[in-house]
Coordinates of N, CA and C in Angstrom, one line a residue:
M1 N 62.5 -17.1 30.5 CA 61.4 -18.6 30.1 C 60.1 -18.0 30.1
A2 N 59.7 -17.5 31.4 CA 58.4 -17.2 31.7 C 57.9 -16.6 30.1
A3 N 58.3 -15.3 30.1 CA 58.0 -14.0 28.7 C 57.6 -14.6 27.9
T4 N 58.6 -16.4 27.0 CA 58.3 -16.6 26.0 C 56.5 -17.6 26.3
N5 N 56.4 -17.9 27.5 CA 55.2 -18.7 27.2 C 53.9 -17.7 27.9
S6 N 54.2 -16.7 28.1 CA 53.3 -15.6 28.5 C 52.8 -15.4 27.1
K7 N 54.0 -15.0 25.8 CA 53.3 -14.5 24.4 C 53.1 -15.5 24.0
L8 N 53.8 -17.2 23.8 CA 52.8 -18.0 23.1 C 51.7 -18.0 23.7
I9 N 51.4 -18.2 24.8 CA 49.9 -18.2 25.6 C 49.0 -17.2 24.8
I10 N 49.5 -16.0 25.2 CA 48.7 -14.7 24.6 C 48.7 -15.1 22.7
L11 N 49.9 -15.7 21.3 CA 49.2 -15.9 21.0 C 48.0 -17.2 20.3
V12 N 48.8 -18.0 20.9 CA 47.6 -18.9 20.7 C 46.0 -18.2 21.2
L13 N 45.4 -17.8 22.4 CA 44.5 -17.5 22.5 C 43.8 -16.3 21.4
L14 N 44.6 -15.0 20.5 CA 45.1 -15.0 19.1 C 44.2 -16.1 18.4
I15 N 44.8 -16.7 17.7 CA 44.4 -17.3 17.0 C 43.0 -18.1 17.4
C16 N 43.7 -18.3 18.4 CA 41.7 -19.6 18.9 C 40.4 -18.4 18.4
L17 N 40.9 -17.6 19.6 CA 39.9 -16.5 19.7 C 39.7 -15.2 18.3
L18 N 40.2 -15.1 17.1 CA 40.5 -14.3 16.6 C 38.8 -13.8 15.4
P19 N 39.2 -15.8 14.8 CA 38.1 -16.3 14.1 C 36.8 -16.0 14.8
H20 N 36.4 -16.3 15.6 CA 34.9 -15.8 16.7 C 34.8 -14.4 17.0
I21 N 35.9 -14.0 16.8 CA 35.3 -12.5 17.0 C 35.2 -11.9 15.5
V22 N 35.8 -12.1 15.2 CA 35.5 -12.0 13.2 C 34.5 -12.7 13.1
F23 N 33.7 -13.7 13.0 CA 32.5 -14.6 12.4 C 31.3 -13.7 13.1
S24 N 32.0 -13.0 14.8 CA 30.5 -13.3 15.8 C 30.1 -11.6 15.1
S25 N 31.3 -10.5 14.2 CA 31.0 -9.6 14.2 C 30.4 -9.0 12.6
A26 N 30.7 -10.3 12.0 CA 29.8 -10.5 10.9 C 28.0 -11.0 10.8
S27 N 28.4 -11.5 11.9 CA 26.9 -12.3 11.9 C 26.4 -11.6 12.8
A28 N 26.4 -10.7 14.2 CA 25.4 -9.0 14.5 C 25.7 -8.5 12.7
K29 N 26.5 -8.2 12.2 CA 26.1 -7.3 11.0 C 24.4 -8.4 9.9
D30 N 25.6 -8.5 10.0 CA 24.1 -9.9 9.5 C 22.8 -10.1 10.1
D31 N 22.8 -9.6 10.7 CA 21.9 -10.3 12.1 C 21.0 -8.5 12.0
D32 N 21.5 -7.4 11.6 CA 21.6 -6.0 12.0 C 20.5 -5.7 10.0
T33 N 21.4 -6.6 9.6 CA 20.9 -6.2 7.9 C 18.9 -7.1 7.5
K34 N 19.6 -8.2 8.1 CA 18.5 -8.5 7.9 C 17.5 -7.8 8.9
A35 N 17.0 -7.4 9.7 CA 16.6 -6.7 10.8 C 15.9 -5.3 10.0
Y36 N 16.6 -4.5 9.9 CA 16.6 -3.8 8.4 C 15.8 -3.8 7.2
V37 N 15.7 -4.9 6.6 CA 15.3 -5.4 5.6 C 14.3 -5.8 6.2
D38 N 13.8 -6.2 6.4 CA 13.0 -7.2 7.6 C 11.8 -5.9 7.8
S39 N 12.1 -5.5 8.6 CA 11.8 -3.6 8.8 C 11.3 -3.0 7.9
L40 N 11.5 -2.8 7.0 CA 11.5 -2.6 5.2 C 10.6 -3.1 4.2
C41 N 10.5 -4.4 4.5 CA 9.8 -4.8 4.0 C 8.0 -5.1 4.4
Q42 N 8.3 -5.2 5.6 CA 7.0 -4.7 6.7 C 6.3 -3.3 5.9
T43 N 7.1 -2.0 5.2 CA 6.2 -1.0 4.5 C 5.8 -1.5 2.9
T44 N 6.5 -2.9 2.8 CA 5.4 -2.9 1.1 C 4.7 -3.7 1.4
K45 N 3.8 -3.4 -0.3 CA 2.4 -4.1 0.0 C 2.2 -5.2 -0.3
Y46 N 3.9 -6.2 -1.0 CA 4.0 -7.7 -0.9 C 5.4 -8.0 0.0
Q47 N 5.0 -8.0 1.3 CA 5.4 -7.9 2.7 C 6.1 -9.7 2.7
D48 N 5.9 -10.9 2.4 CA 6.5 -11.8 1.9 C 7.4 -12.0 1.0
R49 N 6.6 -12.1 -0.5 CA 7.5 -12.2 -1.8 C 9.1 -11.0 -1.2
C50 N 9.3 -10.1 -0.6 CA 9.6 -8.5 -0.4 C 11.2 -9.6 0.6
V51 N 10.7 -10.0 1.5 CA 12.0 -11.2 2.4 C 12.7 -12.3 1.8
R52 N 11.3 -12.9 0.9 CA 12.1 -14.4 0.7 C 12.6 -13.8 -0.9
W53 N 13.2 -12.8 -0.9 CA 13.8 -12.6 -2.0 C 14.3 -11.6 -1.8
L54 N 15.1 -10.9 -1.1 CA 16.1 -10.1 -0.5 C 16.8 -10.6 0.9
S55 N 16.0 -12.0 0.8 CA 17.7 -12.9 2.3 C 18.6 -13.0 1.4
P56 N 18.5 -13.8 0.8 CA 19.9 -14.0 -0.3 C 20.6 -13.2 -0.3
Y57 N 20.3 -12.1 -0.4 CA 21.7 -10.7 -0.7 C 21.4 -10.3 0.5
V58 N 21.1 -10.5 2.3 CA 21.6 -10.1 3.0 C 23.2 -11.1 3.3
S59 N 23.1 -11.7 3.3 CA 24.2 -12.6 3.4 C 24.6 -12.7 3.0
S60 N 24.7 -12.2 2.0 CA 26.4 -12.0 1.0 C 26.1 -10.5 1.6
R61 N 25.7 -9.9 1.7 CA 26.7 -8.4 1.9 C 26.8 -7.4 0.1
A62 N 26.0 -7.6 -0.1 CA 25.3 -6.6 -0.8 C 24.6 -5.7 -0.4
I63 N 23.9 -5.9 0.9 CA 23.0 -4.5 1.2 C 24.1 -3.9 2.4
Q64 N 24.9 -2.8 1.6 CA 25.9 -1.7 2.9 C 24.8 -0.9 3.2
S65 N 24.1 -0.5 2.8 CA 23.5 1.0 2.6 C 22.2 0.7 2.6
P66 N 20.9 2.1 2.6 CA 19.9 2.1 1.7 C 20.1 2.3 0.5
E67 N 20.9 2.6 0.3 CA 20.9 3.2 -1.5 C 21.0 1.5 -2.0
D68 N 21.8 0.9 -1.6 CA 22.5 -0.4 -1.6 C 21.2 -0.6 -2.7
L69 N 20.5 -1.2 -0.9 CA 19.4 -1.5 -1.4 C 18.0 -1.3 -2.5
I70 N 18.3 -0.4 -2.4 CA 16.9 0.3 -3.8 C 17.8 0.0 -4.6
V71 N 18.8 0.4 -4.6 CA 19.5 -0.6 -6.7 C 18.9 -1.6 -6.9
L72 N 19.1 -2.2 -5.9 CA 19.1 -4.3 -5.8 C 18.0 -3.8 -6.3
A73 N 16.3 -3.7 -5.2 CA 15.5 -4.2 -5.8 C 15.0 -2.8 -7.3
L74 N 15.6 -2.1 -7.5 CA 15.2 -1.4 -8.8 C 15.6 -1.6 -9.9
K75 N 17.0 -3.2 -9.9 CA 17.6 -3.4 -11.1 C 16.5 -4.3 -11.1
A76 N 16.5 -5.4 -10.3 CA 15.6 -6.6 -10.4 C 14.4 -6.4 -11.0
S77 N 13.5 -5.1 -10.6 CA 12.7 -4.7 -11.5 C 12.8 -4.2 -12.7
L78 N 14.0 -4.1 -12.9 CA 14.8 -3.5 -14.3 C 14.5 -4.7 -15.1
T79 N 15.0 -5.7 -14.2 CA 15.5 -7.2 -15.5 C 14.5 -8.0 -14.8
Q80 N 13.3 -7.9 -14.6 CA 11.6 -8.4 -14.6 C 11.5 -7.4 -15.7
A81 N 11.5 -6.3 -16.2 CA 10.5 -5.8 -17.0 C 11.8 -6.2 -18.7
L82 N 12.8 -6.7 -18.7 CA 13.2 -6.4 -19.8 C 13.0 -7.9 -20.0
H83 N 12.7 -8.6 -19.2 CA 12.4 -10.5 -19.3 C 11.3 -10.3 -20.6
T84 N 10.2 -9.1 -19.6 CA 8.8 -9.1 -20.2 C 8.5 -8.6 -21.5
L85 N 9.4 -7.6 -21.5 CA 9.7 -7.3 -22.6 C 9.6 -8.3 -23.5
E86 N 11.4 -8.7 -23.7 CA 11.3 -9.8 -25.0 C 10.7 -10.9 -25.0
L87 N 9.9 -11.3 -23.8 CA 8.1 -11.7 -24.3 C 8.0 -11.8 -24.8
L88 N 7.0 -10.4 -24.3 CA 5.8 -9.2 -25.7 C 7.0 -9.2 -26.9
K89 N 8.1 -9.1 -27.6 CA 8.4 -9.3 -28.7 C 8.2 -10.4 -29.4
K90 N 8.1 -11.2 -28.5 CA 8.3 -13.1 -29.6 C 7.0 -13.2 -29.8
V91 N 6.3 -12.6 -28.8 CA 5.0 -12.8 -28.9 C 4.1 -12.4 -30.4
L92 N 4.8 -11.0 -30.2 CA 4.3 -9.6 -31.8 C 5.3 -10.8 -33.3
I93 N 5.7 -11.2 -32.5 CA 6.4 -12.3 -33.8 C 5.5 -13.3 -34.3
M94 N 5.3 -14.0 -33.3 CA 4.4 -15.0 -33.1 C 2.9 -14.5 -34.4
G95 N 2.3 -13.4 -33.9 CA 1.7 -13.1 -34.6 C 0.8 -13.3 -34.2
V96 N -0.1 -13.5 -32.8 CA -1.0 -13.9 -32.1 C -1.6 -12.6 -32.6
G97 N -2.6 -12.5 -33.1 CA -3.9 -11.4 -33.5 C -5.1 -10.5 -32.7
D98 N -4.8 -11.7 -32.3 CA -6.4 -10.9 -30.9 C -5.4 -10.6 -29.9
L99 N -4.2 -10.3 -29.8 CA -3.1 -10.0 -29.0 C -2.4 -8.5 -28.7
S100 N -2.7 -8.6 -30.3 CA -1.9 -7.6 -31.2 C -1.6 -6.2 -29.9
S101 N -2.7 -6.1 -30.1 CA -3.5 -3.8 -29.5 C -2.8 -4.2 -27.9
L102 N -2.9 -5.1 -27.2 CA -2.4 -5.5 -26.0 C -1.2 -5.4 -25.4
V103 N -0.8 -5.9 -26.5 CA 1.3 -6.9 -26.6 C 1.9 -4.9 -27.0
V104 N 0.6 -4.6 -28.2 CA 1.9 -3.3 -28.0 C 1.6 -1.9 -26.8
Q105 N 0.4 -2.0 -26.3 CA -0.4 -1.2 -25.0 C 1.1 -1.2 -23.8
L106 N 0.9 -2.3 -23.7 CA 2.3 -3.3 -23.1 C 3.2 -3.0 -23.3
R107 N 3.7 -3.1 -24.6 CA 5.1 -2.8 -25.1 C 5.9 -1.4 -24.4
S108 N 4.9 -0.2 -24.5 CA 4.9 0.9 -24.8 C 5.1 1.6 -23.6
I109 N 4.2 0.9 -22.3 CA 3.8 1.2 -20.6 C 5.9 1.0 -20.4
L110 N 6.2 -0.3 -20.4 CA 7.4 -1.3 -20.3 C 8.1 -0.6 -20.5
G111 N 8.2 0.3 -21.7 CA 9.4 1.1 -22.3 C 9.3 2.5 -21.4
N112 N 8.3 2.9 -20.8 CA 8.7 4.3 -20.5 C 9.2 3.7 -19.1
L113 N 8.6 2.3 -19.0 CA 8.5 1.7 -17.1 C 10.2 2.2 -16.9
T114 N 10.7 1.3 -17.7 CA 12.4 0.4 -17.7 C 13.5 2.0 -17.2
G115 N 12.9 2.6 -18.6 CA 13.4 4.1 -19.1 C 13.2 5.2 -17.7
I116 N 12.3 5.4 -17.0 CA 12.0 5.4 -15.3 C 13.0 5.1 -14.1
I117 N 13.0 3.3 -14.4 CA 13.7 2.2 -13.1 C 15.6 3.6 -14.0
S118 N 15.3 3.1 -15.0 CA 17.1 4.0 -15.4 C 17.3 5.0 -14.3
K119 N 16.3 6.0 -14.8 CA 16.5 6.9 -14.6 C 16.6 7.2 -12.7
L120 N 16.6 6.1 -12.6 CA 16.4 6.4 -10.6 C 17.3 5.8 -10.0
I121 N 17.8 4.4 -10.8 CA 19.4 4.0 -10.4 C 20.4 5.1 -10.7
D122 N 20.4 5.4 -11.9 CA 21.4 7.1 -12.1 C 21.1 8.1 -11.0
L123 N 20.2 8.2 -10.6 CA 19.2 9.5 -9.3 C 20.3 9.1 -8.3
L124 N 19.7 8.3 -7.6 CA 20.3 7.1 -6.7 C 22.1 6.8 -6.0
S125 N 22.7 6.4 -7.9 CA 23.8 6.9 -7.5 C 24.6 7.8 -7.7
G126 N 24.1 8.7 -8.0 CA 24.2 10.1 -7.9 C 25.4 10.8 -9.1
R127 N 25.0 9.7 -10.1 CA 25.0 9.7 -11.9 C 24.6 11.1 -12.7
D128 N 23.3 11.1 -12.0 CA 23.0 12.0 -13.3 C 22.6 14.2 -12.8
G129 N 23.8 14.1 -11.1 CA 24.2 15.2 -11.0 C 23.5 16.3 -10.6
V130 N 21.7 15.8 -10.2 CA 20.7 16.6 -10.1 C 20.2 16.9 -8.9
G131 N 20.5 17.8 -8.3 CA 20.6 18.5 -7.0 C 19.6 18.6 -5.7
A132 N 18.0 18.4 -6.2 CA 17.0 18.0 -6.0 C 16.7 16.8 -6.2
K133 N 17.5 16.0 -5.7 CA 17.0 14.7 -5.4 C 15.9 14.2 -5.0
N134 N 15.5 14.3 -3.4 CA 14.3 13.8 -3.4 C 13.2 14.3 -4.2
I135 N 12.4 15.0 -4.9 CA 11.9 16.1 -4.9 C 11.9 14.9 -6.8
N136 N 13.0 14.7 -7.5 CA 13.2 13.6 -8.5 C 12.6 12.0 -8.3
L137 N 13.3 12.0 -6.8 CA 13.1 10.3 -6.7 C 11.6 10.3 -6.0
Q138 N 10.5 11.7 -5.9 CA 9.1 10.9 -5.8 C 8.6 11.3 -6.9
R139 N 9.1 12.1 -8.0 CA 8.2 12.7 -9.1 C 7.9 10.8 -10.2
L140 N 8.9 10.2 -10.0 CA 9.8 9.7 -10.6 C 8.7 7.7 -10.4
T141 N 8.7 8.1 -9.0 CA 8.3 7.0 -8.7 C 7.1 6.8 -8.4
S142 N 6.4 7.7 -8.1 CA 4.9 8.0 -8.7 C 4.4 8.0 -10.0
T143 N 5.6 8.6 -11.0 CA 5.1 7.8 -12.2 C 5.7 6.5 -12.6
A144 N 6.5 5.5 -12.4 CA 6.7 4.2 -12.0 C 5.5 3.7 -11.6
L145 N 5.2 3.8 -10.3 CA 4.0 2.7 -9.9 C 2.8 2.7 -10.4
T146 N 2.5 4.2 -11.3 CA 1.6 4.3 -11.8 C 1.1 3.2 -12.6
D147 N 2.7 3.3 -13.7 CA 2.9 2.9 -14.9 C 2.8 1.2 -14.6
A148 N 3.7 0.4 -13.3 CA 3.4 -1.0 -13.3 C 1.8 -1.0 -13.2
E149 N 1.1 -0.3 -12.0 CA -0.3 -0.4 -11.9 C -1.3 -0.9 -13.4
T150 N -0.8 0.1 -14.1 CA -1.1 -0.1 -15.4 C -1.0 -1.1 -16.3
L151 N -0.2 -1.9 -16.4 CA 0.1 -2.7 -16.7 C -0.5 -3.7 -16.3
V152 N -1.4 -4.2 -14.8 CA -1.7 -5.0 -14.0 C -3.3 -4.5 -14.9
S153 N -3.3 -3.4 -14.9 CA -5.0 -3.2 -15.1 C -5.1 -3.8 -16.6
K154 N -4.6 -3.6 -17.3 CA -4.8 -3.9 -18.3 C -5.5 -6.0 -19.0
F155 N -5.5 -6.8 -17.7 CA -5.8 -8.0 -17.8 C -7.4 -8.1 -16.5
Q156 N -7.9 -6.8 -16.7 CA -8.6 -6.8 -15.1 C -9.7 -7.5 -15.8
G157 N -10.5 -7.9 -15.6 CA -11.9 -8.1 -16.1 C -12.2 -9.5 -17.4
R158 N -11.1 -9.9 -17.6 CA -10.9 -10.5 -18.6 C -10.2 -12.0 -18.3
K159 N -11.1 -13.2 -19.0 CA -10.9 -14.1 -19.2 C -9.3 -14.6 -20.4
L160 N -8.5 -15.2 -19.3 CA -7.3 -15.5 -19.8 C -7.2 -16.7 -20.5
S161 N -6.4 -16.3 -21.6 CA -6.2 -17.8 -22.3 C -4.3 -18.2 -21.8
K162 N -4.2 -19.7 -22.0 CA -2.6 -19.3 -22.0 C -1.9 -18.8 -21.5
L163 N -1.3 -18.4 -22.9 CA -0.7 -16.5 -22.9 C -1.2 -15.9 -22.4
E164 N -1.7 -15.1 -22.3 CA -2.0 -15.0 -21.2 C -2.2 -14.7 -20.4
A165 N -2.2 -15.7 -19.5 CA -2.2 -15.6 -18.3 C -0.7 -15.5 -17.9
M166 N 0.2 -16.2 -19.5 CA 1.6 -16.7 -18.9 C 2.4 -15.5 -18.8
I167 N 1.7 -13.8 -20.1 CA 1.9 -12.6 -19.9 C 1.3 -12.5 -18.3
Y168 N 0.5 -12.3 -18.0 CA -0.1 -11.6 -16.9 C 1.2 -12.1 -16.6
G169 N 1.2 -13.1 -15.6 CA 2.3 -13.5 -14.9 C 3.8 -12.8 -14.8
K170 N 4.2 -12.2 -15.9 CA 5.4 -11.8 -16.1 C 5.3 -9.8 -15.7
V171 N 4.0 -10.3 -16.6 CA 3.3 -8.4 -15.9 C 3.5 -8.6 -14.0
K172 N 2.8 -9.3 -13.4 CA 2.4 -8.5 -12.0 C 4.0 -8.9 -11.2
N173 N 4.6 -9.7 -11.9 CA 6.3 -9.5 -11.2 C 6.3 -8.4 -11.0
V174 N 7.1 -8.1 -12.6 CA 7.2 -6.6 -12.6 C 6.5 -5.6 -11.7
E175 N 5.3 -5.3 -11.6 CA 4.5 -4.5 -10.8 C 5.0 -5.0 -9.8
E176 N 5.0 -6.0 -9.0 CA 5.7 -6.2 -7.6 C 6.3 -6.0 -7.2
T177 N 7.7 -6.2 -8.0 CA 9.2 -5.8 -8.4 C 8.8 -4.3 -7.5
T178 N 8.8 -3.8 -8.7 CA 9.0 -2.0 -9.1 C 7.8 -1.8 -7.5
S179 N 6.7 -2.4 -7.4 CA 6.3 -1.9 -5.8 C 7.0 -1.9 -4.9
I180 N 7.1 -2.9 -4.6 CA 8.5 -3.6 -3.8 C 9.8 -2.6 -3.4
A181 N 10.4 -1.4 -4.5 CA 11.3 -1.1 -4.8 C 11.1 -0.1 -4.4
L182 N 10.0 1.0 -5.0 CA 9.4 2.0 -5.3 C 8.9 2.5 -3.2
A183 N 8.8 1.4 -2.5 CA 8.1 1.3 -1.2 C 9.9 1.8 -0.8
F184 N 10.7 1.1 -1.0 CA 11.9 1.6 -0.3 C 11.9 3.6 -0.5
I185 N 12.2 3.1 -2.2 CA 12.0 4.8 -2.1 C 11.4 6.0 -1.2
Q186 N 10.2 5.7 -1.6 CA 9.3 6.4 -0.9 C 10.2 6.8 0.8
H187 N 10.2 5.3 1.9 CA 11.0 5.6 2.8 C 12.3 5.7 2.5
Y188 N 13.2 5.6 2.2 CA 14.4 6.8 1.8 C 14.5 8.5 1.3
A189 N 13.4 8.6 1.3 CA 13.4 10.1 0.7 C 12.7 10.9 1.6
A190 N 11.4 9.5 3.4 CA 10.9 10.6 3.8 C 12.2 10.9 5.0
T191 N 13.4 9.6 4.9 CA 14.3 9.5 5.9 C 14.9 11.3 5.9
R192 N 15.4 11.1 4.8 CA 15.7 12.3 3.7 C 15.6 13.6 4.2
H193 N 14.1 14.3 4.4 CA 13.7 15.4 4.7 C 14.5 15.8 5.7

């Protein structure tokens, strides 16, 4: 009877303590991931936006590795760029004459940027078969950052109409998310040498 009682006590203790053990280890993992994301965001130009933007992904456990974080950031940048391209397409269809030249330039730059971002995602996912990953990461990163900064520079020194301000807001989002993703890539490449 004593053996049965001790087995029952052990079973009850396990049932009571197991959820605590499981949740505390998950919570510790979340804390580690949050600390990693926070420290990485401090290396970016847009630190507050970076932390706010990535916080939901920490608790969802979408970030399991540095590569996951970079791919997530690149996909967000790509999504922003594609949404902006759609907006620019609508502006061209509306036929706003004084914006036509600017919109054509922005579409060209965004087209290049989306191609580069897609290439970076492939490179990090190991789908491109390139052996010199770090060299390509840094080269593509530099090109993408230049393109993103060129987008924003197209609006410098201009008095913006309401439509131009809306386009600028979208372009600025592309530049910021791209800048964050590229800062992550540069950190990743630097730690892989």
